């Protein structure tokens, strides 16, 4: 890489000729830039190409390679200059400013064309290209920007983009971490029934009035019969799975601050898969214009509304386990007293976009979420237990399933590399699927239970430590209530008499579905 900088050191008063002579002596001392530079790499360190004094200002043109980079070099000059002239000439340094800074990251022409087509944007700087590579260009940077390490993060960002191109078509981090190939089936169960239902349940549920499409994409209104079935499955999952592993119920918030998502690195993996929330400005007078415009136009003035909202500050919970890690943010724990929490207090939200369809892939869904923390051994055993009891429940209900190694652990999704030295488990995720017989082209299943181990991913992100310095891991298992019901209906249909006795007893008597003269359509 090449670093080329035009910068200004501003002094507290005009620099006299005598003071200039002493400063020049410092500028000619190349050893200032060679500290920490490996032998043989001296040419890579900062070099002052030219300088000029103008009143209070010392203007510098500097270049460097990757050692004592130019922006580090100009900052290094401050101390030796002040030691040389500060007390002697009663002068101080007021500011260091980088007028222009061009960093060239070498790459090949193909990658540059790809980034051009992508219209790569790097926050806080401009991007350009020439035969030498990708150029990131900063202007008017002061001390505060330098202290925030914006330059290093911008370089890392571009290099990560180039690394993605270099690895394009190769496996992502999940495939690198997994000791068992993703999608490998590790257990399965075949139904003992001769007659298996083979119709698509969503259409039948609509026709019977058990569900109705809500106006929002990927959302449904579940009427009394479906709600009764949901609660039956919720009760079974709690009794047959969650309580048998010894989890304590908690109530998790569902409105999650962006800072929590940032620490989870969820904003890196799936930023396009969340609902972002913008709080309103709490001023009734400001909303008066919005209300008046809406009343006159008889439509919602969205552009006016945008101006009344604060910047996005939250997301609606996309993973449901987020509050658990925040609860332990920078806490000292004792792995001999592990934590096992579960939550079933509300909806989870993911933006599926055009992928939302039927009852099996929705934007708003219910599930029971188990999250735990302790030693690696405890975390792995707990994950295995949560999965084992889910499989046992499916077998009790004679539901055909298979469990496979997951290829998309939510905390690794979309990522190609890891630079923090995180400890990963041998298998980050197992996914249990219930067979959907109505899909004929291939053997398809709906994912009903996702059992994950995160290693030290969240422990590092939230600064959680054991008080004796022992290893701390976390894990989570999600029992997708909405999908368990969909998988059940796919294999058993919607006739109460055809359902297993365990479900019938839980429900008791099925309520009638509501109807109007026009709905549901017969």
Coordinates of C-alpha atoms in Angstrom, one line a residue:
X1 CA 0.0 0.0 0.0
X2 CA 1.0 3.6 -0.5
X3 CA 0.1 6.5 1.8
X4 CA 0.5 10.1 0.5
X5 CA -0.4 13.0 2.8
X6 CA -0.6 16.8 2.7
X7 CA -0.8 18.0 6.3
X8 CA -0.5 21.1 8.4
X9 CA 1.0 21.5 11.9
X10 CA -0.4 24.8 13.4
X11 CA 1.6 26.5 16.1
X12 CA 0.5 29.0 18.8
X13 CA 2.3 31.9 17.0
X14 CA 4.2 32.7 13.9
X15 CA 7.3 30.5 13.5
X16 CA 10.5 32.7 13.6
X17 CA 13.5 31.8 11.5
X18 CA 15.4 30.7 14.5
X19 CA 12.5 28.4 15.6
X20 CA 12.3 27.1 12.0
X21 CA 16.0 26.1 12.1
X22 CA 15.4 24.0 15.2
X23 CA 12.2 22.4 13.7
X24 CA 14.0 21.6 10.5
X25 CA 16.6 19.7 12.6
X26 CA 13.8 17.5 13.9
X27 CA 12.3 17.0 10.4
X28 CA 15.7 15.7 9.2
X29 CA 15.9 13.2 11.9
X30 CA 14.6 10.1 10.2
X31 CA 14.9 7.9 13.3
X32 CA 11.6 9.4 14.5
X33 CA 9.8 7.3 11.9
X34 CA 11.9 4.1 12.2
X35 CA 10.9 3.1 15.7
X36 CA 9.2 -0.3 15.5
X37 CA 10.0 -0.8 11.8
X38 CA 11.5 -4.3 11.0
X39 CA 15.0 -4.4 9.6
X40 CA 15.0 -4.2 5.9
X41 CA 11.7 -2.4 5.8
X42 CA 13.0 1.1 6.4
X43 CA 11.9 2.3 3.0
X44 CA 8.3 1.5 4.0
X45 CA 8.4 4.1 6.9
X46 CA 7.2 7.7 6.6
X47 CA 9.4 10.1 4.6
X48 CA 9.0 13.9 4.5
X49 CA 9.1 14.8 0.8
X50 CA 8.8 18.6 1.3
X51 CA 7.9 21.2 3.9
X52 CA 7.1 24.9 4.0
X53 CA 6.6 27.4 6.7
X54 CA 3.8 30.0 6.4
X55 CA 3.1 32.2 9.5
X56 CA 1.9 29.8 12.2
X57 CA 1.8 26.8 9.9
X58 CA 4.2 24.1 8.9
X59 CA 3.0 22.5 5.7
X60 CA 4.2 18.9 5.0
X61 CA 4.1 16.5 2.1
X62 CA 4.7 13.0 3.3
X63 CA 4.6 9.5 1.8
X64 CA 5.0 6.0 3.3
X65 CA 4.4 2.3 2.8
X66 CA 2.8 0.2 5.5
X67 CA 5.2 0.9 8.4
X68 CA 4.8 4.2 10.3
X69 CA 2.2 5.2 7.9
X70 CA 2.1 8.9 6.9
X71 CA -0.8 9.8 9.2
X72 CA 1.0 8.2 12.1
X73 CA 4.3 9.9 11.0
X74 CA 2.8 13.4 11.2
X75 CA 1.5 12.7 14.7
X76 CA 4.9 11.4 15.8
X77 CA 6.5 14.7 14.9
X78 CA 4.5 16.5 17.6
X79 CA 6.5 15.4 20.7
X80 CA 10.1 15.8 19.4
X81 CA 9.2 19.2 17.9
X82 CA 7.8 20.4 21.2
X83 CA 10.8 19.0 23.1
X84 CA 13.1 20.9 20.8
X85 CA 11.3 24.3 20.6
X86 CA 8.6 24.5 23.1
X87 CA 10.4 25.8 26.2
X88 CA 13.3 27.3 24.2
X89 CA 11.1 29.5 22.0
X90 CA 7.9 29.7 24.1
X91 CA 5.8 28.2 21.3
X92 CA 3.2 25.4 21.3
X93 CA 1.4 23.2 18.8
X94 CA -2.3 24.1 18.5
X95 CA -3.5 21.6 15.9
X96 CA -2.6 18.9 13.4
X97 CA -4.7 18.9 10.2
X98 CA -4.6 16.5 7.3
X99 CA -5.6 18.5 4.2
X100 CA -5.6 15.6 1.9
X101 CA -4.7 11.9 2.3
X102 CA -4.6 9.4 -0.5
X103 CA -4.2 5.7 0.4
X104 CA -3.7 3.3 -2.5
X105 CA -4.6 -0.3 -2.0
X106 CA -3.2 -2.4 -4.8
X107 CA -5.5 -4.9 -6.6
X108 CA -6.1 -6.3 -10.1
X109 CA -8.1 -4.6 -12.8
X110 CA -10.9 -7.1 -12.6
X111 CA -11.6 -6.4 -9.0
X112 CA -11.4 -2.7 -9.6
X113 CA -14.0 -2.9 -12.3
X114 CA -16.2 -5.0 -10.0
X115 CA -16.0 -2.4 -7.3
X116 CA -16.7 0.4 -9.8
X117 CA -19.8 -1.4 -11.0
X118 CA -20.9 -1.9 -7.4
X119 CA -20.3 1.8 -6.9
X120 CA -18.5 1.1 -3.7
X121 CA -18.9 3.8 -1.0
X122 CA -16.7 4.1 2.0
X123 CA -18.0 6.3 4.8
X124 CA -16.0 9.5 5.7
X125 CA -14.0 9.4 2.4
X126 CA -14.1 9.3 -1.4
X127 CA -13.1 6.3 -3.6
X128 CA -11.2 6.5 -6.8
X129 CA -9.3 4.1 -9.1
X130 CA -6.2 4.1 -11.2
X131 CA -3.7 1.6 -12.6
X132 CA -2.1 1.2 -9.2
X133 CA -5.3 0.1 -7.4
X134 CA -8.2 1.4 -5.2
X135 CA -7.7 4.9 -3.8
X136 CA -9.4 6.1 -0.6
X137 CA -9.2 9.8 -0.2
X138 CA -9.7 11.8 3.0
X139 CA -9.8 15.5 3.3
X140 CA -9.7 18.0 6.3
X141 CA -9.1 15.5 9.1
X142 CA -8.3 16.8 12.5
X143 CA -7.2 15.2 15.8
X144 CA -10.7 13.9 16.6
X145 CA -10.9 11.9 13.4
X146 CA -7.4 10.5 13.8
X147 CA -8.2 9.4 17.4
X148 CA -11.4 7.6 16.2
X149 CA -9.3 5.4 13.9
X150 CA -11.5 6.2 10.9
X151 CA -8.5 5.7 8.6
X152 CA -7.8 2.1 9.8
X153 CA -11.4 1.1 9.6
X154 CA -11.8 2.5 6.1
X155 CA -8.7 0.6 5.0
X156 CA -10.0 -2.6 6.6
X157 CA -13.4 -2.1 5.0
X158 CA -11.9 -1.9 1.4
X159 CA -9.6 -4.8 2.0
X160 CA -12.6 -6.9 3.3
X161 CA -14.4 -6.0 0.1
X162 CA -11.4 -7.1 -2.0
X163 CA -11.2 -10.3 0.1
X164 CA -14.8 -11.1 -0.6
X165 CA -14.1 -10.9 -4.3
X166 CA -11.0 -13.0 -3.8
X167 CA -13.2 -15.6 -2.1
X168 CA -16.2 -15.2 -4.3
X169 CA -17.7 -18.6 -5.0
X170 CA -15.8 -20.1 -2.1
X171 CA -17.3 -21.3 1.2
X172 CA -18.3 -18.7 3.8
X173 CA -17.1 -18.8 7.4
X174 CA -19.7 -21.4 8.4
X175 CA -18.2 -23.9 6.0
X176 CA -14.7 -23.1 7.3
X177 CA -15.7 -23.5 11.0
X178 CA -17.9 -26.6 10.7
X179 CA -16.1 -30.0 11.4
X180 CA -19.1 -31.7 9.8
X181 CA -20.2 -30.6 6.4
X182 CA -23.3 -28.3 6.5
X183 CA -26.5 -30.0 5.4
X184 CA -25.3 -33.4 6.6
X185 CA -28.2 -35.3 8.1
X186 CA -27.3 -36.5 11.6
X187 CA -30.6 -38.1 12.7
X188 CA -34.1 -38.8 11.2
X189 CA -37.4 -40.4 11.9
X190 CA -40.0 -41.9 9.5
X191 CA -43.7 -41.8 10.3
X192 CA -45.4 -45.1 11.1
X193 CA -48.7 -43.9 9.6
X194 CA -49.9 -45.3 6.3
X195 CA -52.1 -42.3 5.3
X196 CA -50.2 -39.0 5.3
X197 CA -51.9 -35.8 4.4
X198 CA -50.6 -34.3 1.2
X199 CA -52.3 -31.0 0.6
X200 CA -51.0 -27.5 1.1
X201 CA -52.3 -26.4 4.6
X202 CA -52.2 -22.6 4.1
X203 CA -54.9 -22.6 1.5
X204 CA -57.1 -25.0 3.5
X205 CA -56.6 -22.9 6.7
X206 CA -57.7 -19.8 4.7
X207 CA -60.7 -21.6 3.3
X208 CA -61.8 -22.8 6.7
X209 CA -61.4 -19.3 8.3
X210 CA -58.6 -20.4 10.6
X211 CA -56.3 -17.7 9.3
X212 CA -56.6 -14.5 7.2
X213 CA -53.9 -12.6 5.5
X214 CA -53.2 -9.4 7.3
X215 CA -52.6 -6.1 5.3
X216 CA -48.9 -6.2 6.1
X217 CA -46.6 -8.5 4.0
X218 CA -45.8 -11.8 5.7
X219 CA -48.3 -11.3 8.5
X220 CA -51.4 -13.3 9.4
X221 CA -54.5 -13.0 11.6
X222 CA -54.8 -16.3 13.4
X223 CA -58.4 -16.9 14.5
X224 CA -59.6 -19.0 17.4
X225 CA -59.1 -22.6 16.0
X226 CA -55.5 -21.8 14.9
X227 CA -54.8 -19.9 18.2
X228 CA -56.0 -22.9 20.1
X229 CA -53.6 -25.2 18.2
X230 CA -50.7 -22.7 18.7
X231 CA -51.3 -22.7 22.5
X232 CA -51.4 -26.4 22.5
X233 CA -48.1 -26.7 20.8
X234 CA -46.6 -23.9 23.0
X235 CA -47.7 -25.9 26.1
X236 CA -46.2 -29.1 24.7
X237 CA -42.9 -27.5 23.8
X238 CA -42.5 -25.9 27.2
X239 CA -43.4 -29.2 29.1
X240 CA -41.7 -31.7 26.8
X241 CA -38.6 -29.7 25.9
X242 CA -37.8 -26.5 27.7
X243 CA -38.7 -27.5 31.3
X244 CA -37.0 -30.8 31.0
X245 CA -33.7 -29.1 30.3
X246 CA -34.3 -26.8 33.3
X247 CA -34.7 -23.3 31.8
X248 CA -36.2 -20.4 33.8
X249 CA -38.8 -18.2 32.1
X250 CA -38.0 -14.5 31.6
X251 CA -39.7 -11.8 29.7
X252 CA -37.3 -10.4 27.0
X253 CA -37.8 -6.9 25.5
X254 CA -38.6 -7.0 21.8
X255 CA -37.5 -3.4 20.9
X256 CA -33.8 -3.7 20.7
X257 CA -31.4 -0.7 20.6
X258 CA -29.1 -0.6 17.6
X259 CA -26.0 -0.6 19.9
X260 CA -27.0 -4.1 21.0
X261 CA -27.3 -5.3 17.4
X262 CA -23.9 -3.7 16.6
X263 CA -22.2 -5.6 19.5
X264 CA -23.8 -8.8 18.2
X265 CA -22.4 -8.1 14.7
X266 CA -25.9 -8.8 13.4
X267 CA -25.7 -5.5 11.6
X268 CA -22.8 -6.9 9.5
X269 CA -24.4 -10.3 8.8
X270 CA -28.0 -9.5 7.9
X271 CA -28.7 -5.7 8.0
X272 CA -31.3 -6.0 5.2
X273 CA -33.3 -8.6 7.3
X274 CA -34.6 -6.3 10.1
X275 CA -37.3 -3.9 10.8
X276 CA -35.8 -0.6 11.9
X277 CA -37.6 1.7 14.3
X278 CA -37.5 5.5 14.4
X279 CA -38.9 7.2 17.5
X280 CA -41.0 10.3 16.9
X281 CA -40.1 13.8 18.0
X282 CA -42.2 14.2 21.1
X283 CA -43.8 17.5 20.1
X284 CA -47.6 17.6 19.4
X285 CA -47.3 21.0 17.6
X286 CA -44.9 19.5 15.1
X287 CA -47.4 16.8 14.3
X288 CA -50.2 19.2 13.8
X289 CA -49.1 19.9 10.2
X290 CA -49.0 16.2 9.5
X291 CA -52.5 15.7 10.8
X292 CA -53.9 18.7 8.9
X293 CA -52.3 17.6 5.7
X294 CA -53.7 14.1 6.1
X295 CA -57.2 15.3 6.8
X296 CA -57.2 17.6 3.7
X297 CA -55.5 15.2 1.3
X298 CA -57.3 12.1 2.6
X299 CA -54.0 10.1 2.4
X300 CA -51.0 9.6 4.7
X301 CA -48.3 12.3 3.9
X302 CA -45.3 10.0 4.3
X303 CA -42.7 12.6 3.4
X304 CA -44.0 15.0 6.0
X305 CA -44.0 12.1 8.6
X306 CA -40.3 11.3 7.8
X307 CA -39.3 14.8 8.9
X308 CA -41.1 14.2 12.3
X309 CA -39.1 11.1 13.1
X310 CA -35.8 10.8 14.8
X311 CA -33.0 8.7 13.3
X312 CA -33.5 4.9 13.6
X313 CA -32.5 3.9 17.1
X314 CA -33.9 0.4 17.4
X315 CA -34.9 -2.8 15.6
X316 CA -37.8 -5.1 16.3
X317 CA -36.2 -8.3 17.7
X318 CA -35.0 -10.5 14.8
X319 CA -33.4 -13.2 16.8
X320 CA -35.2 -13.0 20.2
X321 CA -32.1 -13.9 22.1
X322 CA -30.5 -10.3 21.9
X323 CA -31.5 -9.1 25.4
X324 CA -29.8 -12.1 27.0
X325 CA -26.3 -11.0 25.9
X326 CA -27.1 -7.3 26.8
X327 CA -28.2 -8.4 30.3
X328 CA -24.6 -9.7 31.0
X329 CA -22.8 -6.8 29.2
X330 CA -19.4 -6.5 30.9
X331 CA -20.4 -8.7 33.9
X332 CA -18.2 -11.1 35.7
X333 CA -19.8 -14.6 35.9
X334 CA -19.1 -17.9 37.5
X335 CA -19.3 -20.8 35.0
X336 CA -19.9 -23.1 37.9
X337 CA -23.3 -21.3 38.3
X338 CA -24.5 -21.3 34.7
X339 CA -27.5 -19.4 33.4
X340 CA -30.5 -20.9 31.4
X341 CA -33.2 -18.5 30.4
X342 CA -36.2 -18.9 28.1
X343 CA -38.7 -16.4 26.6
X344 CA -42.0 -16.9 24.9
X345 CA -43.5 -13.5 25.5
X346 CA -44.1 -12.2 22.0
X347 CA -43.5 -11.9 18.3
X348 CA -40.2 -12.1 16.5
X349 CA -39.7 -10.0 13.4
X350 CA -37.6 -10.7 10.2
X351 CA -38.0 -8.9 6.9
X352 CA -38.2 -11.7 4.3
X353 CA -39.1 -9.3 1.5
X354 CA -40.4 -11.2 -1.5
X355 CA -39.5 -14.5 0.3
X356 CA -42.5 -14.3 2.6
X357 CA -45.1 -16.9 1.6
X358 CA -47.7 -19.2 3.2
X359 CA -47.6 -19.9 6.9
X360 CA -44.1 -21.4 6.9
X361 CA -42.2 -18.3 5.9
X362 CA -43.5 -15.1 7.5
X363 CA -42.2 -11.8 8.7
X364 CA -43.8 -12.0 12.1
X365 CA -43.7 -15.3 14.0
X366 CA -43.9 -16.9 17.5
X367 CA -41.4 -19.2 19.1
X368 CA -39.9 -20.3 22.4
X369 CA -36.3 -19.0 22.7
X370 CA -33.8 -20.7 25.1
X371 CA -30.5 -19.0 25.8
X372 CA -27.7 -20.2 28.1
X373 CA -24.2 -19.4 29.3
X374 CA -21.5 -21.5 31.0
X375 CA -18.5 -23.6 30.4
X376 CA -18.0 -25.0 26.8
X377 CA -18.9 -28.5 28.1
X378 CA -22.1 -27.2 29.7
X379 CA -23.1 -25.2 26.7
X380 CA -22.6 -28.2 24.3
X381 CA -24.5 -30.6 26.5
X382 CA -27.4 -28.1 26.9
X383 CA -27.6 -27.6 23.2
X384 CA -27.7 -31.4 22.6
X385 CA -30.4 -31.8 25.3
X386 CA -32.6 -29.1 23.7
X387 CA -32.4 -30.8 20.4
X388 CA -32.9 -34.3 21.8
X389 CA -36.2 -33.4 23.5
X390 CA -37.5 -31.7 20.3
X391 CA -36.8 -34.9 18.4
X392 CA -38.6 -37.0 21.2
X393 CA -41.6 -34.7 21.0
X394 CA -41.8 -35.2 17.2
X395 CA -41.6 -38.9 17.6
X396 CA -44.4 -38.8 20.3
X397 CA -46.6 -37.1 17.7
X398 CA -45.4 -39.4 14.9
X399 CA -44.1 -36.5 12.9
X400 CA -41.6 -37.3 10.3
X401 CA -38.4 -35.2 10.7
X402 CA -34.7 -35.1 10.1
X403 CA -31.9 -33.1 11.8
X404 CA -29.1 -31.7 9.8
X405 CA -26.0 -29.6 10.3
X406 CA -27.1 -26.0 9.6
X407 CA -25.5 -24.0 6.9
X408 CA -26.6 -20.6 8.1
X409 CA -25.9 -19.9 11.8
X410 CA -27.5 -16.5 12.4
X411 CA -24.3 -15.1 14.0
X412 CA -22.1 -16.2 11.1
X413 CA -24.6 -15.4 8.3
X414 CA -23.0 -13.8 5.3
X415 CA -19.6 -13.6 6.8
X416 CA -16.4 -14.7 5.1
X417 CA -13.8 -14.2 7.8
X418 CA -13.2 -13.7 11.5
X419 CA -10.4 -11.4 12.8
X420 CA -10.9 -11.5 16.6
X421 CA -9.6 -14.9 17.5
X422 CA -13.1 -16.2 18.4
X423 CA -13.4 -19.8 19.7
X424 CA -16.0 -21.7 17.6
X425 CA -17.7 -25.0 18.3
X426 CA -17.2 -28.0 16.0
X427 CA -20.8 -27.6 14.8
X428 CA -22.3 -24.1 15.3
X429 CA -25.8 -25.1 14.4
X430 CA -28.2 -28.1 14.1
X431 CA -31.5 -27.6 12.4
X432 CA -34.5 -30.0 12.8
X433 CA -37.0 -30.1 9.9
X434 CA -40.5 -31.5 9.7
X435 CA -41.4 -33.1 6.4
X436 CA -43.9 -31.3 4.2
X437 CA -45.5 -34.0 2.0
X438 CA -47.4 -31.6 -0.3
X439 CA -44.1 -30.5 -1.9
X440 CA -43.6 -33.2 -4.6
X441 CA -40.6 -32.2 -6.6
X442 CA -38.2 -32.9 -3.7
X443 CA -38.2 -33.9 -0.1
X444 CA -38.7 -30.6 1.6
X445 CA -39.0 -29.8 5.3
X446 CA -39.8 -26.7 7.4
X447 CA -37.2 -25.8 10.0
X448 CA -38.9 -26.0 13.4
X449 CA -35.9 -26.1 15.8
X450 CA -32.6 -24.3 15.5
X451 CA -30.0 -25.3 18.1
X452 CA -26.9 -23.1 18.1
X453 CA -23.6 -22.7 20.0
X454 CA -21.8 -19.4 19.6
X455 CA -18.4 -20.2 21.2
X456 CA -17.0 -16.9 22.5
X457 CA -18.6 -14.7 19.7
X458 CA -21.1 -12.9 22.0
X459 CA -18.8 -13.2 25.1
X460 CA -16.2 -11.2 23.2
X461 CA -18.7 -8.7 21.8
X462 CA -20.2 -7.9 25.2
X463 CA -17.1 -8.2 27.3
X464 CA -18.4 -11.0 29.5
X465 CA -15.8 -12.8 31.6
X466 CA -15.6 -15.6 34.2
X467 CA -14.2 -14.2 37.5
X468 CA -11.4 -16.8 37.5
X469 CA -10.6 -16.3 33.8
X470 CA -12.1 -19.6 32.6
X471 CA -13.7 -20.0 29.2
X472 CA -17.3 -18.8 28.8
X473 CA -19.5 -19.9 25.9
X474 CA -23.1 -19.2 25.0
X475 CA -25.8 -21.1 23.1
X476 CA -29.4 -20.6 22.0
X477 CA -32.2 -22.9 20.7
X478 CA -35.3 -21.5 19.0
X479 CA -38.4 -23.7 18.9
X480 CA -40.4 -22.1 16.1
X481 CA -44.0 -22.3 17.3
X482 CA -45.4 -21.0 14.0
X483 CA -43.4 -23.6 12.0
X484 CA -44.1 -26.5 14.3
X485 CA -47.8 -25.9 13.7
X486 CA -47.2 -25.6 9.9
X487 CA -45.2 -28.8 9.9
X488 CA -47.9 -30.6 11.9
X489 CA -50.7 -29.5 9.6
X490 CA -48.6 -30.4 6.6
X491 CA -48.6 -34.1 7.8
X492 CA -51.9 -34.4 9.6
X493 CA -54.2 -31.9 7.8
X494 CA -56.9 -29.8 9.5
X495 CA -59.4 -32.3 10.7
X496 CA -59.4 -32.5 14.5
X497 CA -60.4 -36.2 14.4
X498 CA -57.2 -37.1 12.5
X499 CA -54.9 -35.6 15.0
X500 CA -52.9 -37.5 17.6
X501 CA -54.5 -38.0 21.0
X502 CA -51.8 -35.9 22.7
X503 CA -52.9 -32.8 20.7
X504 CA -56.6 -33.5 21.1
X505 CA -56.3 -33.7 24.9
X506 CA -54.3 -30.5 25.0
X507 CA -57.0 -28.7 23.0
X508 CA -60.1 -30.2 24.4
X509 CA -62.7 -28.8 22.1
X510 CA -61.9 -26.8 19.0
X511 CA -63.7 -23.4 18.8
X512 CA -65.5 -22.4 15.7
X513 CA -63.9 -20.1 13.1
X514 CA -65.5 -16.7 12.6
X515 CA -67.3 -15.9 9.4
X516 CA -69.1 -13.1 7.7
X517 CA -71.5 -13.1 4.7
X518 CA -68.5 -12.5 2.4
X519 CA -65.6 -14.3 4.2
X520 CA -64.2 -16.9 4.1
X521 CA -65.0 -17.4 0.4
X522 CA -66.7 -20.8 -0.1

